[in-house]
């Protein structure tokens, strides 16, 4: 057995999957064989969530049932809502949503049941309730009354209503829906691998998703969409963008929203999200962000030959929708629950405990001497 260390598991294939395929050679991403760009243009997020979870696009009757289940399951218990309202206002919303999913596990009647049927039911409940938890903290932190879910509205429309009390223009809702489709699934990234690792000990779905949320929070993963926005806010004006990025690169800083472990010549999700970002900016009459966007993208390509990843257009898009910056990654959570749940179910279906080896570099074997004990 080779004891060569593969830091970050770089280049290691750890399992098989039928959920999504990332093809860096052709900058492509498919969910269950369908190109993500086509799914964005031709489907709603609910249809894609069904596809990711079930393996096929839904027939009309299947979609109707799925939508009805999602709408029926949106409410959180009074206890969890009260807990969210009482959480420290200074807490990061990612920590709140991580705790909320953990709390859901305390109440769920199927928490410890890992059968495929129970797992699908739990996936639906976590999928439907998480937006309610995110919106509840968003409003509680602003000292505003919680808005109940509205079962007449689609997933994305309902989220806007619970956040702001109203549903915006349909193009804004579509841009949000597209971001959810693009964030839904991305093979063995760190949070998904975390979920699969937790599952591999035959632990439960709530625990696996709680762990995955903690992993997604990091700025090298989902937390990048939030970090991108802090960068845009620091730059403020397009006139300052070139000097800012040149200076940051001279100081060898890592620029958030750029680079990717798998895609080396462009993230397949960026062109679609960029198109919707530009549309939203036009609708809300913001010229600054698109200009800053183009300048940073150009300089990163010229100087480093590094392309943006999907977090780069998502950050400013959410900001233009009126969403607080630290809520961007919790929104990513809402979408990725579909991918995580599908991977958890796939892991259960063909499980093998995940347990890699390490190369020991500590002290040589030594004896405990009485003298050493104080
Ligand atoms: N800004 C500046 N330089 C970057 C960079 C970035 N965003 N991403 C990669 N690089 C540079 C590295 O410094 C390194 O340069 P070096 O060879 O001179 O040391 C080189 O490109 C290779 O990068 P590396 O860190 O080895 O790639 P990785 O696969 O380990 O990292 C990321 C991938 C995503 C962690 C990395 O690109 C990054 O930190 N990006 C910013 C965070 C982000 O947007 N994350 C969301 C990912 S979807």
PDB file of C-alpha atoms in Angstrom, residues 189-372:
ATOM      1  CA  UNK A 189     -17.508  19.080  -3.030  1.00  0.00           C
ATOM      2  CA  UNK A 190     -16.434  19.441   0.599  1.00  0.00           C
ATOM      3  CA  UNK A 191     -19.897  19.875   2.164  1.00  0.00           C
ATOM      4  CA  UNK A 192     -21.367  16.964   0.178  1.00  0.00           C
ATOM      5  CA  UNK A 193     -18.406  14.804   1.086  1.00  0.00           C
ATOM      6  CA  UNK A 194     -18.940  15.835   4.721  1.00  0.00           C
ATOM      7  CA  UNK A 195     -22.589  14.728   4.478  1.00  0.00           C
ATOM      8  CA  UNK A 196     -21.543  11.416   2.917  1.00  0.00           C
ATOM      9  CA  UNK A 197     -18.830  10.883   5.528  1.00  0.00           C
ATOM     10  CA  UNK A 198     -21.280  11.441   8.393  1.00  0.00           C
ATOM     11  CA  UNK A 199     -23.792   9.140   6.676  1.00  0.00           C
ATOM     12  CA  UNK A 200     -21.161   6.418   6.244  1.00  0.00           C
ATOM     13  CA  UNK A 201     -21.217   5.679   9.982  1.00  0.00           C
ATOM     14  CA  UNK A 202     -24.985   5.065   9.528  1.00  0.00           C
ATOM     15  CA  UNK A 203     -25.777   8.323  11.277  1.00  0.00           C
ATOM     16  CA  UNK A 204     -28.943  10.197  10.318  1.00  0.00           C
ATOM     17  CA  UNK A 205     -29.956  12.777   7.693  1.00  0.00           C
ATOM     18  CA  UNK A 206     -30.432  15.710  10.093  1.00  0.00           C
ATOM     19  CA  UNK A 207     -26.930  15.149  11.495  1.00  0.00           C
ATOM     20  CA  UNK A 208     -25.395  14.808   8.037  1.00  0.00           C
ATOM     21  CA  UNK A 209     -27.038  18.024   6.806  1.00  0.00           C
ATOM     22  CA  UNK A 210     -26.090  19.879   9.999  1.00  0.00           C
ATOM     23  CA  UNK A 211     -22.457  18.897   9.411  1.00  0.00           C
ATOM     24  CA  UNK A 212     -22.691  19.819   5.726  1.00  0.00           C
ATOM     25  CA  UNK A 213     -23.940  23.309   6.644  1.00  0.00           C
ATOM     26  CA  UNK A 214     -20.940  23.823   8.939  1.00  0.00           C
ATOM     27  CA  UNK A 215     -18.693  22.827   6.057  1.00  0.00           C
ATOM     28  CA  UNK A 216     -20.449  25.072   3.541  1.00  0.00           C
ATOM     29  CA  UNK A 217     -19.941  28.096   5.800  1.00  0.00           C
ATOM     30  CA  UNK A 218     -16.208  28.284   5.107  1.00  0.00           C
ATOM     31  CA  UNK A 219     -15.003  31.019   2.722  1.00  0.00           C
ATOM     32  CA  UNK A 220     -13.194  28.497   0.523  1.00  0.00           C
ATOM     33  CA  UNK A 221     -16.599  26.909  -0.166  1.00  0.00           C
ATOM     34  CA  UNK A 222     -20.100  28.466   0.062  1.00  0.00           C
ATOM     35  CA  UNK A 223     -18.983  31.339   2.264  1.00  0.00           C
ATOM     36  CA  UNK A 224     -17.350  32.828  -0.833  1.00  0.00           C
ATOM     37  CA  UNK A 225     -20.623  34.406  -2.052  1.00  0.00           C
ATOM     38  CA  UNK A 226     -20.712  36.475   1.143  1.00  0.00           C
ATOM     39  CA  UNK A 227     -16.990  37.306   0.897  1.00  0.00           C
ATOM     40  CA  UNK A 228     -17.455  38.497  -2.719  1.00  0.00           C
ATOM     41  CA  UNK A 229     -19.961  41.052  -1.534  1.00  0.00           C
ATOM     42  CA  UNK A 230     -17.667  42.418   1.183  1.00  0.00           C
ATOM     43  CA  UNK A 231     -15.099  42.896  -1.585  1.00  0.00           C
ATOM     44  CA  UNK A 232     -17.601  44.767  -3.810  1.00  0.00           C
ATOM     45  CA  UNK A 233     -18.583  46.940  -0.839  1.00  0.00           C
ATOM     46  CA  UNK A 234     -14.951  47.714  -0.033  1.00  0.00           C
ATOM     47  CA  UNK A 235     -14.264  48.676  -3.665  1.00  0.00           C
ATOM     48  CA  UNK A 236     -17.420  50.868  -3.741  1.00  0.00           C
ATOM     49  CA  UNK A 237     -16.850  52.529  -7.156  1.00  0.00           C
ATOM     50  CA  UNK A 238     -15.888  51.069 -10.561  1.00  0.00           C
ATOM     51  CA  UNK A 239     -13.114  53.706 -10.864  1.00  0.00           C
ATOM     52  CA  UNK A 240     -11.386  52.093  -7.886  1.00  0.00           C
ATOM     53  CA  UNK A 241     -11.771  48.472  -9.001  1.00  0.00           C
ATOM     54  CA  UNK A 242      -8.611  48.054 -11.126  1.00  0.00           C
ATOM     55  CA  UNK A 243      -6.325  49.626  -8.511  1.00  0.00           C
ATOM     56  CA  UNK A 244      -7.960  47.554  -5.759  1.00  0.00           C
ATOM     57  CA  UNK A 245      -7.516  44.205  -7.493  1.00  0.00           C
ATOM     58  CA  UNK A 246      -3.979  44.971  -8.691  1.00  0.00           C
ATOM     59  CA  UNK A 247      -2.990  45.915  -5.173  1.00  0.00           C
ATOM     60  CA  UNK A 248      -4.629  42.790  -3.709  1.00  0.00           C
ATOM     61  CA  UNK A 249      -2.840  40.571  -6.223  1.00  0.00           C
ATOM     62  CA  UNK A 250       0.494  42.290  -5.540  1.00  0.00           C
ATOM     63  CA  UNK A 251      -0.053  41.442  -1.883  1.00  0.00           C
ATOM     64  CA  UNK A 252      -0.729  37.805  -2.924  1.00  0.00           C
ATOM     65  CA  UNK A 253      -4.271  37.914  -1.562  1.00  0.00           C
ATOM     66  CA  UNK A 254      -6.812  35.239  -2.496  1.00  0.00           C
ATOM     67  CA  UNK A 255      -9.633  36.892  -4.423  1.00  0.00           C
ATOM     68  CA  UNK A 256     -12.987  35.523  -3.349  1.00  0.00           C
ATOM     69  CA  UNK A 257     -15.303  34.189  -6.054  1.00  0.00           C
ATOM     70  CA  UNK A 258     -12.394  33.183  -8.290  1.00  0.00           C
ATOM     71  CA  UNK A 259     -10.792  29.808  -8.870  1.00  0.00           C
ATOM     72  CA  UNK A 260     -12.084  26.302  -8.431  1.00  0.00           C
ATOM     73  CA  UNK A 261     -10.594  22.969  -7.418  1.00  0.00           C
ATOM     74  CA  UNK A 262     -12.135  21.143 -10.386  1.00  0.00           C
ATOM     75  CA  UNK A 263     -12.798  23.747 -13.098  1.00  0.00           C
ATOM     76  CA  UNK A 264      -9.521  25.214 -14.250  1.00  0.00           C
ATOM     77  CA  UNK A 265     -10.793  27.034 -17.346  1.00  0.00           C
ATOM     78  CA  UNK A 266     -14.135  28.393 -16.204  1.00  0.00           C
ATOM     79  CA  UNK A 267     -17.071  27.342 -14.028  1.00  0.00           C
ATOM     80  CA  UNK A 268     -19.929  26.021 -16.201  1.00  0.00           C
ATOM     81  CA  UNK A 269     -22.506  27.815 -14.035  1.00  0.00           C
ATOM     82  CA  UNK A 270     -21.065  31.308 -14.402  1.00  0.00           C
ATOM     83  CA  UNK A 271     -22.347  32.384 -17.869  1.00  0.00           C
ATOM     84  CA  UNK A 272     -25.966  31.605 -16.907  1.00  0.00           C
ATOM     85  CA  UNK A 273     -25.758  33.321 -13.517  1.00  0.00           C
ATOM     86  CA  UNK A 274     -23.911  36.295 -14.997  1.00  0.00           C
ATOM     87  CA  UNK A 275     -26.735  36.779 -17.518  1.00  0.00           C
ATOM     88  CA  UNK A 276     -29.331  36.868 -14.727  1.00  0.00           C
ATOM     89  CA  UNK A 277     -27.138  39.119 -12.557  1.00  0.00           C
ATOM     90  CA  UNK A 278     -26.921  41.644 -15.418  1.00  0.00           C
ATOM     91  CA  UNK A 279     -30.703  41.442 -15.896  1.00  0.00           C
ATOM     92  CA  UNK A 280     -31.360  42.122 -12.204  1.00  0.00           C
ATOM     93  CA  UNK A 281     -28.864  45.029 -12.196  1.00  0.00           C
ATOM     94  CA  UNK A 282     -30.687  46.545 -15.184  1.00  0.00           C
ATOM     95  CA  UNK A 283     -34.069  46.096 -13.507  1.00  0.00           C
ATOM     96  CA  UNK A 284     -32.990  47.808 -10.297  1.00  0.00           C
ATOM     97  CA  UNK A 285     -30.975  50.398 -12.284  1.00  0.00           C
ATOM     98  CA  UNK A 286     -27.587  49.609 -10.747  1.00  0.00           C
ATOM     99  CA  UNK A 287     -24.591  50.299 -13.006  1.00  0.00           C
ATOM    100  CA  UNK A 288     -21.832  50.068 -10.433  1.00  0.00           C
ATOM    101  CA  UNK A 289     -21.880  46.366  -9.670  1.00  0.00           C
ATOM    102  CA  UNK A 290     -21.820  45.197 -13.323  1.00  0.00           C
ATOM    103  CA  UNK A 291     -18.895  47.534 -14.000  1.00  0.00           C
ATOM    104  CA  UNK A 292     -16.925  46.347 -10.954  1.00  0.00           C
ATOM    105  CA  UNK A 293     -17.778  42.763 -11.967  1.00  0.00           C
ATOM    106  CA  UNK A 294     -16.317  43.156 -15.469  1.00  0.00           C
ATOM    107  CA  UNK A 295     -13.132  44.896 -14.268  1.00  0.00           C
ATOM    108  CA  UNK A 296     -12.259  42.294 -11.630  1.00  0.00           C
ATOM    109  CA  UNK A 297     -13.035  39.458 -14.045  1.00  0.00           C
ATOM    110  CA  UNK A 298     -10.801  40.989 -16.744  1.00  0.00           C
ATOM    111  CA  UNK A 299      -7.833  41.676 -14.449  1.00  0.00           C
ATOM    112  CA  UNK A 300      -8.014  38.179 -12.880  1.00  0.00           C
ATOM    113  CA  UNK A 301      -7.912  36.618 -16.342  1.00  0.00           C
ATOM    114  CA  UNK A 302      -5.136  38.873 -17.647  1.00  0.00           C
ATOM    115  CA  UNK A 303      -2.910  38.655 -14.598  1.00  0.00           C
ATOM    116  CA  UNK A 304      -3.610  35.201 -13.158  1.00  0.00           C
ATOM    117  CA  UNK A 305      -5.576  33.340 -15.839  1.00  0.00           C
ATOM    118  CA  UNK A 306      -8.112  32.489 -13.124  1.00  0.00           C
ATOM    119  CA  UNK A 307     -11.843  32.455 -13.943  1.00  0.00           C
ATOM    120  CA  UNK A 308     -14.739  33.385 -11.651  1.00  0.00           C
ATOM    121  CA  UNK A 309     -16.814  30.679  -9.948  1.00  0.00           C
ATOM    122  CA  UNK A 310     -20.605  30.748  -9.433  1.00  0.00           C
ATOM    123  CA  UNK A 311     -20.326  32.649  -6.128  1.00  0.00           C
ATOM    124  CA  UNK A 312     -18.973  35.659  -8.008  1.00  0.00           C
ATOM    125  CA  UNK A 313     -22.218  36.578  -9.847  1.00  0.00           C
ATOM    126  CA  UNK A 314     -24.473  35.203  -7.074  1.00  0.00           C
ATOM    127  CA  UNK A 315     -23.182  37.564  -4.366  1.00  0.00           C
ATOM    128  CA  UNK A 316     -24.037  40.878  -6.067  1.00  0.00           C
ATOM    129  CA  UNK A 317     -27.299  39.437  -7.460  1.00  0.00           C
ATOM    130  CA  UNK A 318     -28.585  38.674  -3.960  1.00  0.00           C
ATOM    131  CA  UNK A 319     -27.438  42.080  -2.740  1.00  0.00           C
ATOM    132  CA  UNK A 320     -29.433  43.816  -5.488  1.00  0.00           C
ATOM    133  CA  UNK A 321     -32.470  41.810  -4.360  1.00  0.00           C
ATOM    134  CA  UNK A 322     -32.209  43.485  -0.930  1.00  0.00           C
ATOM    135  CA  UNK A 323     -30.822  40.478   0.924  1.00  0.00           C
ATOM    136  CA  UNK A 324     -28.325  41.081   3.767  1.00  0.00           C
ATOM    137  CA  UNK A 325     -24.834  39.844   2.864  1.00  0.00           C
ATOM    138  CA  UNK A 326     -24.542  37.280   5.659  1.00  0.00           C
ATOM    139  CA  UNK A 327     -27.735  35.601   4.406  1.00  0.00           C
ATOM    140  CA  UNK A 328     -26.222  34.654   1.033  1.00  0.00           C
ATOM    141  CA  UNK A 329     -24.708  31.375   2.218  1.00  0.00           C
ATOM    142  CA  UNK A 330     -27.896  30.288   4.068  1.00  0.00           C
ATOM    143  CA  UNK A 331     -29.663  30.711   0.701  1.00  0.00           C
ATOM    144  CA  UNK A 332     -27.038  28.431  -0.830  1.00  0.00           C
ATOM    145  CA  UNK A 333     -27.945  25.946   1.960  1.00  0.00           C
ATOM    146  CA  UNK A 334     -31.624  26.071   0.955  1.00  0.00           C
ATOM    147  CA  UNK A 335     -30.718  24.981  -2.588  1.00  0.00           C
ATOM    148  CA  UNK A 336     -27.994  22.471  -1.711  1.00  0.00           C
ATOM    149  CA  UNK A 337     -30.287  20.567   0.696  1.00  0.00           C
ATOM    150  CA  UNK A 338     -31.555  18.797  -2.431  1.00  0.00           C
ATOM    151  CA  UNK A 339     -28.075  17.665  -3.498  1.00  0.00           C
ATOM    152  CA  UNK A 340     -26.988  16.722   0.021  1.00  0.00           C
ATOM    153  CA  UNK A 341     -30.170  14.688   0.588  1.00  0.00           C
ATOM    154  CA  UNK A 342     -29.717  12.833  -2.711  1.00  0.00           C
ATOM    155  CA  UNK A 343     -26.106  12.017  -1.777  1.00  0.00           C
ATOM    156  CA  UNK A 344     -27.102  10.891   1.719  1.00  0.00           C
ATOM    157  CA  UNK A 345     -29.649   8.499   0.190  1.00  0.00           C
ATOM    158  CA  UNK A 346     -27.118   7.287  -2.393  1.00  0.00           C
ATOM    159  CA  UNK A 347     -24.540   6.688   0.353  1.00  0.00           C
ATOM    160  CA  UNK A 348     -27.059   4.693   2.428  1.00  0.00           C
ATOM    161  CA  UNK A 349     -27.970   2.591  -0.603  1.00  0.00           C
ATOM    162  CA  UNK A 350     -24.375   1.351  -1.101  1.00  0.00           C
ATOM    163  CA  UNK A 351     -22.625   2.222   2.122  1.00  0.00           C
ATOM    164  CA  UNK A 352     -19.012   1.678   3.066  1.00  0.00           C
ATOM    165  CA  UNK A 353     -17.617   3.381   6.180  1.00  0.00           C
ATOM    166  CA  UNK A 354     -15.346   6.245   5.063  1.00  0.00           C
ATOM    167  CA  UNK A 355     -12.079   5.882   6.929  1.00  0.00           C
ATOM    168  CA  UNK A 356      -8.887   7.052   5.221  1.00  0.00           C
ATOM    169  CA  UNK A 357      -5.381   6.543   6.568  1.00  0.00           C
ATOM    170  CA  UNK A 358      -2.835   9.080   7.733  1.00  0.00           C
ATOM    171  CA  UNK A 359       0.944   9.198   7.638  1.00  0.00           C
ATOM    172  CA  UNK A 360       2.238   9.590  11.198  1.00  0.00           C
ATOM    173  CA  UNK A 361       4.864  12.319  11.646  1.00  0.00           C
ATOM    174  CA  UNK A 362       4.904  12.701  15.450  1.00  0.00           C
ATOM    175  CA  UNK A 363       7.418  11.614  18.091  1.00  0.00           C
ATOM    176  CA  UNK A 364       8.992   8.191  17.956  1.00  0.00           C
ATOM    177  CA  UNK A 365       7.723   5.577  20.377  1.00  0.00           C
ATOM    178  CA  UNK A 366       8.540   6.701  23.933  1.00  0.00           C
ATOM    179  CA  UNK A 367       8.015   5.471  27.496  1.00  0.00           C
ATOM    180  CA  UNK A 368       6.122   7.299  30.250  1.00  0.00           C
ATOM    181  CA  UNK A 369       8.724   7.835  32.993  1.00  0.00           C
ATOM    182  CA  UNK A 370       7.709   8.664  36.569  1.00  0.00           C
ATOM    183  CA  UNK A 371      10.004  11.710  36.377  1.00  0.00           C
ATOM    184  CA  UNK A 372       7.936  13.158  33.527  1.00  0.00           C
TER     185      UNK A 372
END
